[in-house]
């Protein structure tokens, strides 16, 4: 007798003359949004309509699944089985792993159904119950090759699992081989994951082998998993070619959207070759070629595909940084996947895609952080279901900000990106001495060390630390990052100090790449070739300075402290372009002008206004200033500053080429009558930084970057504001000017921040602190001359009209 | 077309040029000499966004 299943109206043979038998997959709240909405609304007619639609589009069997968080599966199943039994010609596949539900609905079905599904995940208890039911009601069963060890990935594992199930179902429970449809599972070949490149081959080989070794059994397969992660248009083609290949080796039924299967003949020779290259792993570039080719194919609106598969929905959530309904979705996915596989096979490839989009300039940093939040929240949700996060296999990284440096955010962004791409990160904090790094690296046996730092001094410290690492016998590659580093410095000064690879990382994604290279044994030390052209040294070009310019009158000599500053007015001085595009990363990139305007109006400005309100209402800003005016005179490249009977010397570099500018030149010599100089140290306090840290600690990565960025620009706004107050006090400006003038230095004089190119020596903070004693407003210096709290900035204020920014 | 520095907000306007880098009016952003950097914050051209 030919194996068949039946509805009230007809029998359908499992082995069709022209295989495969198509099983409609849309009556599933996890796979179809339309079905989910109908189900949640108890709209049974709409549910039925979806079933009938599939029949109309060619489905010969209908999968029916109603398991959804918060719903009563048994009651819903009962309702719909009754309804479908009377109306659908296609026999039903009862998709449930609950023996109770199956026991309740099998007697209701007036035909021969298929149960979907059994497996050995729990060792066989559930399988025993369901096989007993199958035997009793004469149903067929789908069997997934999942065992206590997880999903079977390799051909050998699949075959072994199938044999185990066969032994139980056939030999123990007395089902006939033809009553079993093995789903040998398939995984995507679209993730770029090295170990999954042969996923299609493993599945196809397993079908062949099981067919041979367990004669008479049938097969089914969730074909579209093969292309998970790829673009919709591309998936349709790849799924169809894969289905064709699977049928050729013996697949007799497939769970698919019947409407989305392309006839093999309708697929061009070129498309077929690209698909076959990818499926059979015929060349290393197969995936790249495939993606490139289909990238050009018709752009279907992927978001519109409301009925996307569950796995696809998760990918979308990650790509869109959308946390709505995330836990429901993950609960559903847990019915199909092991928690660890959800992480490694679904989430991690999606994050990889996020990184690639960012790399191509198609995704902005704030959105990347939102994606990372989705990843993090998913992992937190799944963690209780994992025996323990298996750390053994994962590459581990030790992250630290070097001694004397309190800069946290660069390192933390790296932590966010790495840990949410599946790596194990030990973030051991700021101001970490080399000795601690060495002992921690040994203790934790990490694979890689990453160092971060904000200032030039930290870069120099990294160089020294590497010698210590070498002497201490460390063998891990070291990744270096931070604002003051350059590839040149790393290649010339750091690489020679340490035997293993030392790599410059411009940003967190460069770090991610380096780790991937490490994993494939390709990580090399940074190499630097001198550029053919050197960077220009912009600055005012007039070499002739007006030496006769008299010093302004100042209201006092010496230092003063100001603490009653209205925080609200700082926002008038805030550089929005730098905040939005620079700090926040809302760059226009490839967007059209109108689209960028819309992004600004709908996303960026509302965010800015929200933060502004909150910052003011909740007292996050405590602007404080210490400043002063002092008699001084220049002497060559030196500036001698007098404070009562104390004298301090500041040294400034001179441009080596014409016009040979040097800050000292803007001030008169003793012979010319001397001059007056201003200084300030301003800070917005530590409160905002505290809030920022809390956001990081509660995994709100996006808000973390946003608030940090706001703090940075408010610090600069405070400097801008105070510089203006000083100009007004000196009588070189009457009132505040328009914002653009601040950006372009459309005012008299200039403020130069120590550490910036015209006065690069940060050690000048030492005499500066003696002059101004910023300790009184809560600002201190680290041994690297970094100011704490971080949101602090200092400057020397020069009144000369020709003084503008320049680089030495 | 004008370009804006995403690091500091400086706007390069080809109608005006850039005296700090001795760029005369009429030079398009794409035609700025190699090695040109933002006259205010020294950021490289890849840090600029089109403005118009
Ligand atoms: C914003 C900013 C400020 C802000 C805030 C500082 C802060 N971050 O808290 C304010 C206005 C307060 C400020 C002040 C000062 N600043 Co400032 N500042 C910057 C700026 C523009 C960005 C720094 C930043 O926060 N970036 C954001 C974070 C997320 O980026 P990041 O730390 O670089 O990390 C990324 C990468 O570097 C990389 N990365 C970092 N670490 C690691 C580690 C690993 C393992 C990997 C893989 C990757 C990696 O990945 C991260 C994410 O992608 C830089 C210049 C620049 N373009 O970078 C100057 C810069 C750091 N500042 C500089 C200076 C001089 C100062 C001041 C001394 C000026 C002054 N006289 O007041 C003060 C000092 C402040 C203090 N507390 O001591 C100089 C430092 C040079 C030097 N001489 O040391 C810089 C380099 C500017 C320059 N080109 O001259 N500054
Ligand atoms: Zn700039």
Short mmCIF file of N, CA and C in Angstrom, two decimals, chain A residues 532-541 575 577-578 581-583 587-589 593 743-745 757 804-807, chain B residues 1 4-11 19-22 34-40 42 46-52:
data_model
loop_
_atom_site.label_atom_id
_atom_site.label_comp_id
_atom_site.label_asym_id
_atom_site.label_seq_id
_atom_site.Cartn_x
_atom_site.Cartn_y
_atom_site.Cartn_z
N UNK A 532 52.21 59.18 0.67
CA UNK A 532 52.93 59.95 -0.34
C UNK A 532 52.73 61.44 -0.12
N UNK A 533 51.55 61.79 0.39
CA UNK A 533 51.33 63.20 0.70
C UNK A 533 51.15 63.36 2.20
N UNK A 534 51.71 64.42 2.75
CA UNK A 534 51.52 64.66 4.17
C UNK A 534 50.31 65.57 4.35
N UNK A 535 49.71 65.47 5.53
CA UNK A 535 48.54 66.29 5.81
C UNK A 535 48.94 67.76 5.83
N UNK A 536 48.00 68.59 5.40
CA UNK A 536 48.28 70.02 5.39
C UNK A 536 48.32 70.54 6.82
N UNK A 537 48.92 71.70 7.01
CA UNK A 537 48.96 72.32 8.34
C UNK A 537 48.23 73.65 8.26
N UNK A 538 46.89 73.59 8.39
CA UNK A 538 46.13 74.82 8.21
C UNK A 538 46.43 75.84 9.30
N UNK A 539 46.21 77.09 8.96
CA UNK A 539 46.39 78.17 9.92
C UNK A 539 46.35 79.48 9.18
N UNK A 540 46.28 80.59 9.94
CA UNK A 540 46.30 81.90 9.27
C UNK A 540 47.63 82.04 8.54
N UNK A 541 47.59 82.62 7.35
CA UNK A 541 48.79 82.61 6.52
C UNK A 541 49.65 83.87 6.64
N UNK A 575 27.24 73.14 19.92
CA UNK A 575 27.51 72.93 18.50
C UNK A 575 26.71 71.71 18.02
N UNK A 577 25.86 70.59 15.02
CA UNK A 577 26.41 69.75 13.94
C UNK A 577 27.39 68.74 14.51
N UNK A 578 28.26 69.22 15.40
CA UNK A 578 29.26 68.32 15.97
C UNK A 578 28.59 67.26 16.84
N UNK A 581 26.17 64.90 14.25
CA UNK A 581 26.88 64.13 13.23
C UNK A 581 28.14 63.47 13.77
N UNK A 582 28.82 64.19 14.66
CA UNK A 582 30.09 63.68 15.16
C UNK A 582 29.91 62.75 16.34
N UNK A 583 29.54 63.33 17.48
CA UNK A 583 29.46 62.52 18.71
C UNK A 583 28.41 61.43 18.61
N UNK A 587 25.22 60.66 10.91
CA UNK A 587 25.80 61.28 9.72
C UNK A 587 24.86 61.13 8.55
N UNK A 588 25.02 62.02 7.58
CA UNK A 588 24.15 61.92 6.42
C UNK A 588 24.54 60.72 5.57
N UNK A 589 25.83 60.45 5.49
CA UNK A 589 26.29 59.28 4.73
C UNK A 589 25.68 59.23 3.35
N UNK A 593 19.30 64.39 0.75
CA UNK A 593 19.15 65.54 1.63
C UNK A 593 17.82 65.50 2.39
N UNK A 743 31.85 78.65 15.99
CA UNK A 743 32.48 77.53 15.29
C UNK A 743 33.64 78.03 14.44
N UNK A 744 33.44 79.16 13.77
CA UNK A 744 34.45 79.61 12.81
C UNK A 744 35.38 80.65 13.42
N UNK A 745 35.37 80.77 14.73
CA UNK A 745 36.21 81.76 15.42
C UNK A 745 35.98 83.17 14.90
N UNK A 757 46.84 70.74 18.85
CA UNK A 757 48.05 70.87 18.05
C UNK A 757 48.89 72.14 18.20
N UNK A 804 44.55 82.80 15.68
CA UNK A 804 43.53 81.84 15.25
C UNK A 804 44.12 80.45 15.45
N UNK A 805 43.27 79.43 15.26
CA UNK A 805 43.80 78.07 15.38
C UNK A 805 44.82 77.79 14.29
N UNK A 806 45.82 77.05 14.64
CA UNK A 806 46.75 76.55 13.63
C UNK A 806 47.37 75.25 14.13
N UNK A 807 47.90 74.47 13.22
CA UNK A 807 48.51 73.19 13.59
C UNK A 807 50.01 73.28 13.41
N UNK B 1 28.72 72.14 -4.25
CA UNK B 1 28.03 71.70 -3.03
C UNK B 1 28.89 71.93 -1.79
N UNK B 4 30.09 69.68 5.34
CA UNK B 4 30.23 70.07 6.76
C UNK B 4 31.11 69.06 7.49
N UNK B 5 31.98 69.58 8.34
CA UNK B 5 32.84 68.72 9.15
C UNK B 5 32.00 68.14 10.28
N UNK B 6 31.94 66.82 10.36
CA UNK B 6 31.10 66.20 11.38
C UNK B 6 31.77 66.27 12.76
N UNK B 7 33.05 66.65 12.79
CA UNK B 7 33.71 66.72 14.09
C UNK B 7 33.53 68.09 14.74
N UNK B 8 33.49 69.16 13.92
CA UNK B 8 33.46 70.49 14.54
C UNK B 8 32.42 71.42 13.95
N UNK B 9 31.79 71.05 12.85
CA UNK B 9 30.75 71.90 12.28
C UNK B 9 31.25 72.90 11.24
N UNK B 10 32.56 72.94 10.97
CA UNK B 10 33.07 73.83 9.93
C UNK B 10 32.44 73.47 8.59
N UNK B 11 32.10 74.51 7.83
CA UNK B 11 31.49 74.26 6.52
C UNK B 11 32.45 74.68 5.40
N UNK B 19 40.93 79.95 3.32
CA UNK B 19 42.18 80.71 3.40
C UNK B 19 43.21 80.03 4.31
N UNK B 20 42.73 79.34 5.35
CA UNK B 20 43.66 78.69 6.29
C UNK B 20 44.50 77.62 5.59
N UNK B 21 43.95 77.05 4.51
CA UNK B 21 44.69 76.02 3.76
C UNK B 21 45.12 76.54 2.38
N UNK B 22 45.02 77.85 2.21
CA UNK B 22 45.31 78.50 0.93
C UNK B 22 44.57 77.82 -0.24
N UNK B 34 45.13 66.47 -2.05
CA UNK B 34 45.34 65.36 -1.12
C UNK B 34 46.05 65.89 0.11
N UNK B 35 45.66 65.38 1.26
CA UNK B 35 46.30 65.84 2.49
C UNK B 35 45.57 67.01 3.12
N UNK B 36 44.57 67.53 2.41
CA UNK B 36 43.79 68.64 2.99
C UNK B 36 43.06 68.16 4.24
N UNK B 37 43.07 68.98 5.29
CA UNK B 37 42.32 68.64 6.50
C UNK B 37 41.47 69.84 6.92
N UNK B 38 40.52 69.59 7.77
CA UNK B 38 39.64 70.65 8.28
C UNK B 38 40.50 71.76 8.90
N UNK B 39 40.28 72.99 8.51
CA UNK B 39 41.12 74.08 9.02
C UNK B 39 40.91 74.34 10.51
N UNK B 40 39.83 73.85 11.08
CA UNK B 40 39.58 74.13 12.49
C UNK B 40 39.94 72.96 13.40
N UNK B 42 41.21 69.80 12.05
CA UNK B 42 42.20 68.93 11.37
C UNK B 42 41.67 67.54 11.02
N UNK B 46 37.19 62.45 4.89
CA UNK B 46 36.15 61.43 5.05
C UNK B 46 35.28 61.68 6.28
N UNK B 47 35.65 62.67 7.09
CA UNK B 47 34.79 63.04 8.21
C UNK B 47 33.76 64.09 7.83
N UNK B 48 33.72 64.45 6.55
CA UNK B 48 32.78 65.47 6.11
C UNK B 48 31.51 64.83 5.54
N UNK B 49 30.39 65.53 5.73
CA UNK B 49 29.10 65.13 5.18
C UNK B 49 28.68 66.17 4.14
N UNK B 50 28.05 65.71 3.04
CA UNK B 50 27.49 66.70 2.11
C UNK B 50 26.38 67.49 2.81
N UNK B 51 26.30 68.77 2.51
CA UNK B 51 25.34 69.61 3.22
C UNK B 51 24.12 69.93 2.37
N UNK B 52 24.32 70.15 1.08
CA UNK B 52 23.18 70.57 0.24
C UNK B 52 22.48 69.38 -0.43
#
